[in-house]
Amino acid sequence: MKKQLFLLTMIIVLLLAVVASCATTVGVHVTRPAEVSIGGVKIIAVSEVQGARRSHAIDLTDAFTAKLTQANYFDSVIDRQNLAGIIKEQNLTLSGMVDDDAVVKIGKFIGAAVLVFGRITVDNYDEVERSEVEKRYDATTKKNYNVTVYKRTGTYTLSVNVQVTDAESARVIGAKSLKAVKIETTEADNQVPESINSTDLYLAAVEDLADSFMKFIVPYQEIVQVELLPDSKLPQFDTAIKLIKTGDLDGALEIAKELAMQDFVEKEVQSKAFYNYGILLVYSGRFDEGLRFLNNAFKVQPNNDLYSQAIRTARFEKSSAEKLQQQLKSQK
């Protein structure tokens, strides 16, 4: 009996240790640089996207233009109608995605600018119907029974190649293939399921492509999931986590700093204090200082994969922030 009680006690202790050592994930807002650097150009013109379905091409062109206008990143956004008017007025033509001669002539007319060209490569809706027999259990009759489940799956795939070109030199600044796949499934027991609205899927795909295009060309925000390491011997850090969740990163940093400056006997606790402060410093923009504390955590526990990964992440975040600052500075 004593042996069983001892084993039970040990299991409880181990479970409490596991719970105490579990990581807590918090979301932190981070501004990312655009994938392509425009280089200080303040005017952007959106040419009509090319595609077999002109209505879809126009939808995508207008979605790009609307997102650019809402972003307020460029001083001026020239939409497809105004660009078409300039092309007509200057007696120019744009053949294919890009015509270098026409681009340079447009650049001479509108000044320092970038032109956006696009071509839809995939515009397809596919629908599949299938059925399968499932076994169910009736709790009232306490019997098993079979049900034929009919399923209908609709998939809209929309892809576009985009290219950003300097209007003065016709130099390609950046090019990328963007793809959106939207899927919806309906199902019903022993009968035909509801139909799928392919138009809704198409519009959702257009929205996804417009968002992807914006990340390509304009700095954007995203939420990064950051792992923090609470510990029963760092009870103050629970308060820091709560502060982060309410948006008070500075308050959390003060608590994490106090803990990082203490001397703990247990290596695991000491390394956690270093790590927590270091990773919070990184996401407050203090990269070099954050790297120092993350390296301290790794020195205490060099076999901890989380710490080595955090060091790589900190270096990436520093490089990303430097690129962002260059982009924002050039747009002032």
CSV table of C-alpha atoms in Angstrom, one decimal:
chain,number,residue,atom,x,y,z
A,1,MET,CA,0.0,0.0,0.0
A,2,LYS,CA,2.9,2.4,0.9
A,3,LYS,CA,4.6,1.5,-2.4
A,4,GLN,CA,1.4,2.3,-4.3
A,5,LEU,CA,1.0,5.6,-2.4
A,6,PHE,CA,4.6,6.5,-3.2
A,7,LEU,CA,4.1,5.8,-6.9
A,8,LEU,CA,0.9,7.9,-7.0
A,9,THR,CA,2.7,10.8,-5.2
A,10,MET,CA,5.5,10.6,-7.7
A,11,ILE,CA,3.1,10.6,-10.7
A,12,ILE,CA,1.4,13.7,-9.3
A,13,VAL,CA,4.7,15.5,-8.7
A,14,LEU,CA,5.8,14.7,-12.3
A,15,LEU,CA,2.5,15.9,-13.7
A,16,LEU,CA,2.8,19.1,-11.8
A,17,ALA,CA,6.3,19.5,-13.1
A,18,VAL,CA,5.1,19.0,-16.6
A,19,VAL,CA,2.3,21.6,-16.2
A,20,ALA,CA,4.8,24.1,-14.6
A,21,SER,CA,7.2,23.7,-17.5
A,22,CYS,CA,4.7,24.0,-20.3
A,23,ALA,CA,5.2,26.9,-22.7
A,24,THR,CA,2.6,29.6,-23.0
A,25,THR,CA,2.0,31.1,-26.4
A,26,VAL,CA,1.1,34.8,-26.9
A,27,GLY,CA,0.4,36.8,-30.0
A,28,VAL,CA,2.6,39.8,-30.8
A,29,HIS,CA,1.9,42.3,-33.6
A,30,VAL,CA,4.9,42.7,-35.9
A,31,THR,CA,5.2,44.9,-39.0
A,32,ARG,CA,6.9,43.1,-41.9
A,33,PRO,CA,8.7,44.6,-44.8
A,34,ALA,CA,7.3,44.2,-48.3
A,35,GLU,CA,8.8,41.4,-50.2
A,36,VAL,CA,10.0,43.8,-52.9
A,37,SER,CA,11.6,47.1,-52.2
A,38,ILE,CA,10.1,49.9,-54.4
A,39,GLY,CA,12.9,52.3,-53.5
A,40,GLY,CA,11.3,55.6,-52.7
A,41,VAL,CA,8.9,55.8,-55.7
A,42,LYS,CA,5.7,57.5,-54.6
A,43,ILE,CA,3.5,56.9,-57.6
A,44,ILE,CA,2.1,53.5,-58.6
A,45,ALA,CA,0.0,52.7,-61.6
A,46,VAL,CA,-2.1,49.5,-62.0
A,47,SER,CA,-2.5,48.2,-65.5
A,48,GLU,CA,-5.4,46.0,-66.3
A,49,VAL,CA,-4.7,42.4,-65.5
A,50,GLN,CA,-4.8,40.1,-68.5
A,51,GLY,CA,-7.0,37.0,-68.5
A,52,ALA,CA,-9.4,34.9,-70.5
A,53,ARG,CA,-12.4,36.2,-68.5
A,54,ARG,CA,-12.1,40.0,-68.8
A,55,SER,CA,-14.6,40.5,-66.0
A,56,HIS,CA,-12.4,38.4,-63.6
A,57,ALA,CA,-9.4,40.3,-64.8
A,58,ILE,CA,-11.1,43.6,-64.0
A,59,ASP,CA,-12.2,42.3,-60.6
A,60,LEU,CA,-8.6,41.5,-59.7
A,61,THR,CA,-7.2,44.8,-61.1
A,62,ASP,CA,-9.8,46.8,-59.1
A,63,ALA,CA,-9.1,44.7,-55.9
A,64,PHE,CA,-5.4,45.5,-56.2
A,65,THR,CA,-6.1,49.2,-56.7
A,66,ALA,CA,-8.5,49.3,-53.8
A,67,LYS,CA,-6.0,47.7,-51.4
A,68,LEU,CA,-3.3,50.1,-52.5
A,69,THR,CA,-5.5,53.1,-52.1
A,70,GLN,CA,-6.5,52.0,-48.6
A,71,ALA,CA,-2.9,51.4,-47.5
A,72,ASN,CA,-1.9,55.1,-48.0
A,73,TYR,CA,1.6,53.9,-48.7
A,74,PHE,CA,2.0,55.7,-52.0
A,75,ASP,CA,1.2,59.4,-52.6
A,76,SER,CA,-0.7,58.5,-55.7
A,77,VAL,CA,-2.4,55.4,-57.1
A,78,ILE,CA,-3.3,55.5,-60.8
A,79,ASP,CA,-6.1,53.1,-61.5
A,80,ARG,CA,-6.7,51.1,-64.7
A,81,GLN,CA,-9.1,53.7,-66.2
A,82,ASN,CA,-6.7,56.6,-65.8
A,83,LEU,CA,-3.8,54.6,-67.0
A,84,ALA,CA,-5.8,53.6,-70.0
A,85,GLY,CA,-6.5,57.2,-70.6
A,86,ILE,CA,-2.8,58.1,-70.5
A,87,ILE,CA,-2.0,55.3,-72.9
A,88,LYS,CA,-4.6,56.4,-75.3
A,89,GLU,CA,-3.6,60.1,-75.1
A,90,GLN,CA,0.0,59.2,-75.7
A,91,ASN,CA,-1.0,56.9,-78.6
A,92,LEU,CA,0.7,53.9,-76.9
A,93,THR,CA,0.0,50.2,-76.6
A,94,LEU,CA,0.9,47.7,-74.0
A,95,SER,CA,1.2,44.3,-75.6
A,96,GLY,CA,1.4,41.2,-73.4
A,97,MET,CA,2.3,41.8,-69.7
A,98,VAL,CA,5.0,44.4,-70.4
A,99,ASP,CA,6.1,46.5,-73.4
A,100,ASP,CA,9.4,48.2,-72.5
A,101,ASP,CA,9.1,51.0,-75.0
A,102,ALA,CA,5.6,51.9,-73.9
A,103,VAL,CA,6.6,51.7,-70.2
A,104,VAL,CA,9.4,54.2,-70.6
A,105,LYS,CA,7.1,56.6,-72.5
A,106,ILE,CA,4.5,56.3,-69.8
A,107,GLY,CA,7.3,57.0,-67.3
A,108,LYS,CA,8.3,60.1,-69.1
A,109,PHE,CA,4.7,61.3,-68.9
A,110,ILE,CA,3.9,60.5,-65.2
A,111,GLY,CA,7.4,60.8,-63.8
A,112,ALA,CA,9.0,58.5,-61.2
A,113,ALA,CA,6.6,55.6,-60.8
A,114,VAL,CA,6.1,51.9,-60.8
A,115,LEU,CA,3.7,50.0,-63.0
A,116,VAL,CA,1.9,46.8,-61.9
A,117,PHE,CA,1.2,44.2,-64.5
A,118,GLY,CA,-0.6,40.9,-64.1
A,119,ARG,CA,-1.8,37.9,-66.0
A,120,ILE,CA,-4.3,35.3,-64.7
A,121,THR,CA,-2.8,31.8,-65.3
A,122,VAL,CA,-5.4,29.7,-63.6
A,123,ASP,CA,-9.1,30.5,-63.2
A,124,ASN,CA,-11.0,27.3,-62.5
A,125,TYR,CA,-13.9,26.0,-60.5
A,126,ASP,CA,-14.2,22.3,-59.9
A,127,GLU,CA,-17.0,20.4,-58.0
A,128,VAL,CA,-16.9,16.8,-56.9
A,129,GLU,CA,-19.7,14.7,-55.5
A,130,ARG,CA,-19.2,11.5,-53.5
A,131,SER,CA,-21.0,9.4,-51.0
A,132,GLU,CA,-20.0,7.0,-48.2
A,133,VAL,CA,-21.8,4.8,-45.8
A,134,GLU,CA,-21.4,5.5,-42.1
A,135,LYS,CA,-22.4,3.4,-39.2
A,136,ARG,CA,-24.4,5.2,-36.5
A,137,TYR,CA,-25.7,4.2,-33.1
A,138,ASP,CA,-29.2,5.0,-31.8
A,139,ALA,CA,-29.1,5.5,-28.1
A,140,THR,CA,-32.8,5.0,-27.8
A,141,THR,CA,-33.1,1.7,-29.6
A,142,LYS,CA,-29.5,0.8,-28.7
A,143,LYS,CA,-29.0,-0.5,-32.2
A,144,ASN,CA,-26.5,0.3,-35.0
A,145,TYR,CA,-27.8,1.5,-38.3
A,146,ASN,CA,-26.3,2.7,-41.6
A,147,VAL,CA,-26.5,6.2,-43.2
A,148,THR,CA,-25.4,7.2,-46.6
A,149,VAL,CA,-23.7,10.5,-46.4
A,150,TYR,CA,-23.6,12.5,-49.6
A,151,LYS,CA,-20.9,15.1,-49.9
A,152,ARG,CA,-20.3,17.9,-52.4
A,153,THR,CA,-17.0,19.7,-52.5
A,154,GLY,CA,-16.3,22.8,-54.5
A,155,THR,CA,-12.9,24.2,-55.2
A,156,TYR,CA,-12.0,27.5,-56.8
A,157,THR,CA,-8.4,28.0,-57.9
A,158,LEU,CA,-7.3,31.4,-59.0
A,159,SER,CA,-3.6,32.2,-59.9
A,160,VAL,CA,-2.0,35.3,-61.2
A,161,ASN,CA,1.5,36.3,-62.2
A,162,VAL,CA,2.3,39.8,-61.1
A,163,GLN,CA,5.2,42.0,-62.2
A,164,VAL,CA,6.3,45.4,-60.8
A,165,THR,CA,8.3,47.5,-63.2
A,166,ASP,CA,10.1,50.8,-62.9
A,167,ALA,CA,8.4,53.3,-65.3
A,168,GLU,CA,11.5,55.3,-66.1
A,169,SER,CA,13.9,52.4,-66.9
A,170,ALA,CA,11.4,49.5,-67.6
A,171,ARG,CA,13.5,47.5,-65.2
A,172,VAL,CA,11.6,44.7,-63.5
A,173,ILE,CA,11.7,45.4,-59.7
A,174,GLY,CA,10.0,42.2,-58.7
A,175,ALA,CA,7.8,39.4,-60.0
A,176,LYS,CA,5.8,36.7,-58.3
A,177,SER,CA,3.2,34.0,-58.9
A,178,LEU,CA,0.2,34.3,-56.5
A,179,LYS,CA,-2.3,31.5,-55.9
A,180,ALA,CA,-5.5,31.2,-54.0
A,181,VAL,CA,-7.5,28.0,-53.4
A,182,LYS,CA,-10.9,28.3,-51.7
A,183,ILE,CA,-12.8,25.1,-50.8
A,184,GLU,CA,-16.3,24.5,-49.4
A,185,THR,CA,-18.0,21.2,-48.6
A,186,THR,CA,-21.7,20.5,-48.0
A,187,GLU,CA,-23.1,17.2,-46.9
A,188,ALA,CA,-26.4,15.6,-46.0
A,189,ASP,CA,-27.7,12.2,-44.8
A,190,ASN,CA,-29.6,10.1,-47.4
A,191,GLN,CA,-30.2,13.1,-49.7
A,192,VAL,CA,-28.5,15.4,-52.1
A,193,PRO,CA,-26.6,18.2,-50.1
A,194,GLU,CA,-27.0,21.9,-50.6
A,195,SER,CA,-25.4,23.4,-53.7
A,196,ILE,CA,-22.2,25.5,-53.4
A,197,ASN,CA,-22.1,29.1,-54.4
A,198,SER,CA,-19.0,29.2,-56.7
A,199,THR,CA,-19.3,33.0,-56.9
A,200,ASP,CA,-18.6,33.3,-53.2
A,201,LEU,CA,-15.6,31.1,-53.5
A,202,TYR,CA,-14.3,33.1,-56.5
A,203,LEU,CA,-14.7,36.4,-54.6
A,204,ALA,CA,-12.9,35.0,-51.6
A,205,ALA,CA,-10.1,33.9,-53.9
A,206,VAL,CA,-9.9,37.4,-55.3
A,207,GLU,CA,-9.6,38.8,-51.8
A,208,ASP,CA,-6.9,36.4,-50.9
A,209,LEU,CA,-4.9,37.3,-54.0
A,210,ALA,CA,-5.3,41.0,-53.3
A,211,ASP,CA,-3.9,40.4,-49.7
A,212,SER,CA,-1.0,38.4,-51.0
A,213,PHE,CA,-0.3,41.1,-53.6
A,214,MET,CA,-0.2,43.7,-50.8
A,215,LYS,CA,2.3,41.7,-48.8
A,216,PHE,CA,4.5,41.6,-51.9
A,217,ILE,CA,4.5,45.3,-52.5
A,218,VAL,CA,3.7,47.1,-49.2
A,219,PRO,CA,4.8,46.6,-45.5
A,220,TYR,CA,2.2,44.7,-43.6
A,221,GLN,CA,1.3,43.6,-40.1
A,222,GLU,CA,1.0,40.0,-38.8
A,223,ILE,CA,0.6,38.3,-35.5
A,224,VAL,CA,3.6,36.2,-34.4
A,225,GLN,CA,3.1,33.5,-31.9
A,226,VAL,CA,5.8,33.8,-29.3
A,227,GLU,CA,6.6,31.0,-26.8
A,228,LEU,CA,7.1,32.1,-23.2
A,229,LEU,CA,8.2,29.8,-20.4
A,230,PRO,CA,6.3,30.3,-17.1
A,231,ASP,CA,7.6,28.4,-14.1
A,232,SER,CA,6.3,27.8,-10.5
A,233,LYS,CA,9.6,29.4,-9.3
A,234,LEU,CA,8.9,32.4,-11.5
A,235,PRO,CA,5.4,33.3,-10.3
A,236,GLN,CA,5.8,37.0,-11.1
A,237,PHE,CA,6.1,36.1,-14.8
A,238,ASP,CA,2.4,35.0,-14.8
A,239,THR,CA,1.6,38.7,-14.3
A,240,ALA,CA,3.9,39.5,-17.2
A,241,ILE,CA,2.0,37.1,-19.5
A,242,LYS,CA,-1.3,38.7,-18.5
A,243,LEU,CA,0.2,42.2,-19.3
A,244,ILE,CA,1.2,41.0,-22.7
A,245,LYS,CA,-2.2,39.7,-23.5
A,246,THR,CA,-3.6,43.2,-22.6
A,247,GLY,CA,-1.1,44.9,-24.8
A,248,ASP,CA,1.2,46.1,-22.1
A,249,LEU,CA,4.6,44.9,-23.4
A,250,ASP,CA,6.6,47.5,-21.5
A,251,GLY,CA,5.1,46.4,-18.2
A,252,ALA,CA,5.9,42.8,-19.0
A,253,LEU,CA,9.4,43.7,-19.9
A,254,GLU,CA,10.0,45.3,-16.4
A,255,ILE,CA,8.9,42.1,-14.7
A,256,ALA,CA,11.0,39.9,-17.0
A,257,LYS,CA,14.0,42.2,-16.5
A,258,GLU,CA,13.8,41.9,-12.7
A,259,LEU,CA,13.7,38.1,-13.0
A,260,ALA,CA,16.5,37.9,-15.5
A,261,MET,CA,18.8,39.9,-13.1
A,262,GLN,CA,18.3,37.5,-10.3
A,263,ASP,CA,20.6,34.5,-9.5
A,264,PHE,CA,18.7,31.2,-9.5
A,265,VAL,CA,20.3,28.0,-8.2
A,266,GLU,CA,18.4,25.8,-10.7
A,267,LYS,CA,19.9,26.0,-14.2
A,268,GLU,CA,16.5,25.5,-15.8
A,269,VAL,CA,14.9,28.4,-13.9
A,270,GLN,CA,17.8,30.7,-14.6
A,271,SER,CA,17.8,29.9,-18.4
A,272,LYS,CA,14.0,30.5,-18.5
A,273,ALA,CA,14.4,33.9,-16.9
A,274,PHE,CA,17.1,34.8,-19.5
A,275,TYR,CA,15.0,33.4,-22.4
A,276,ASN,CA,11.8,35.2,-21.4
A,277,TYR,CA,13.5,38.5,-21.1
A,278,GLY,CA,15.5,38.0,-24.2
A,279,ILE,CA,12.6,37.1,-26.5
A,280,LEU,CA,10.5,40.0,-25.2
A,281,LEU,CA,13.4,42.4,-25.9
A,282,VAL,CA,13.5,41.1,-29.4
A,283,TYR,CA,9.8,41.7,-30.0
A,284,SER,CA,10.1,45.2,-28.5
A,285,GLY,CA,12.8,46.1,-31.1
A,286,ARG,CA,15.8,45.8,-28.8
A,287,PHE,CA,17.5,43.0,-30.9
A,288,ASP,CA,21.1,43.1,-29.8
A,289,GLU,CA,20.2,43.2,-26.1
A,290,GLY,CA,17.7,40.4,-26.7
A,291,LEU,CA,20.3,38.3,-28.4
A,292,ARG,CA,22.6,38.7,-25.5
A,293,PHE,CA,20.1,37.3,-23.1
A,294,LEU,CA,19.0,34.5,-25.4
A,295,ASN,CA,22.7,33.5,-25.8
A,296,ASN,CA,22.9,33.5,-22.0
A,297,ALA,CA,20.0,31.1,-21.8
A,298,PHE,CA,21.7,28.9,-24.4
A,299,LYS,CA,24.9,28.9,-22.5
A,300,VAL,CA,23.1,27.7,-19.3
A,301,GLN,CA,21.3,25.0,-21.2
A,302,PRO,CA,23.1,24.4,-24.6
A,303,ASN,CA,21.0,21.4,-25.4
A,304,ASN,CA,17.7,23.3,-25.4
A,305,ASP,CA,16.4,23.5,-29.0
A,306,LEU,CA,14.0,26.3,-28.2
A,307,TYR,CA,16.9,28.6,-27.2
A,308,SER,CA,18.9,27.8,-30.3
A,309,GLN,CA,15.8,28.4,-32.5
A,310,ALA,CA,15.1,31.7,-30.6
A,311,ILE,CA,18.6,32.9,-31.4
A,312,ARG,CA,18.0,32.3,-35.1
A,313,THR,CA,14.6,33.9,-34.9
A,314,ALA,CA,16.1,37.0,-33.2
A,315,ARG,CA,18.6,37.4,-36.0
A,316,PHE,CA,15.8,37.0,-38.6
A,317,GLU,CA,13.7,39.6,-36.8
A,318,LYS,CA,16.6,42.1,-36.7
A,319,SER,CA,17.3,41.7,-40.4
A,320,SER,CA,13.6,42.0,-41.2
A,321,ALA,CA,13.3,45.2,-39.1
A,322,GLU,CA,16.3,46.7,-40.8
A,323,LYS,CA,14.8,46.1,-44.2
A,324,LEU,CA,11.5,47.6,-43.0
A,325,GLN,CA,13.2,50.7,-41.8
A,326,GLN,CA,14.9,51.2,-45.1
A,327,GLN,CA,11.6,50.8,-47.0
A,328,LEU,CA,9.8,53.2,-44.7
A,329,LYS,CA,12.6,55.7,-44.8
A,330,SER,CA,12.7,55.7,-48.6
A,331,GLN,CA,8.9,56.5,-48.7
A,332,LYS,CA,9.2,59.6,-46.5
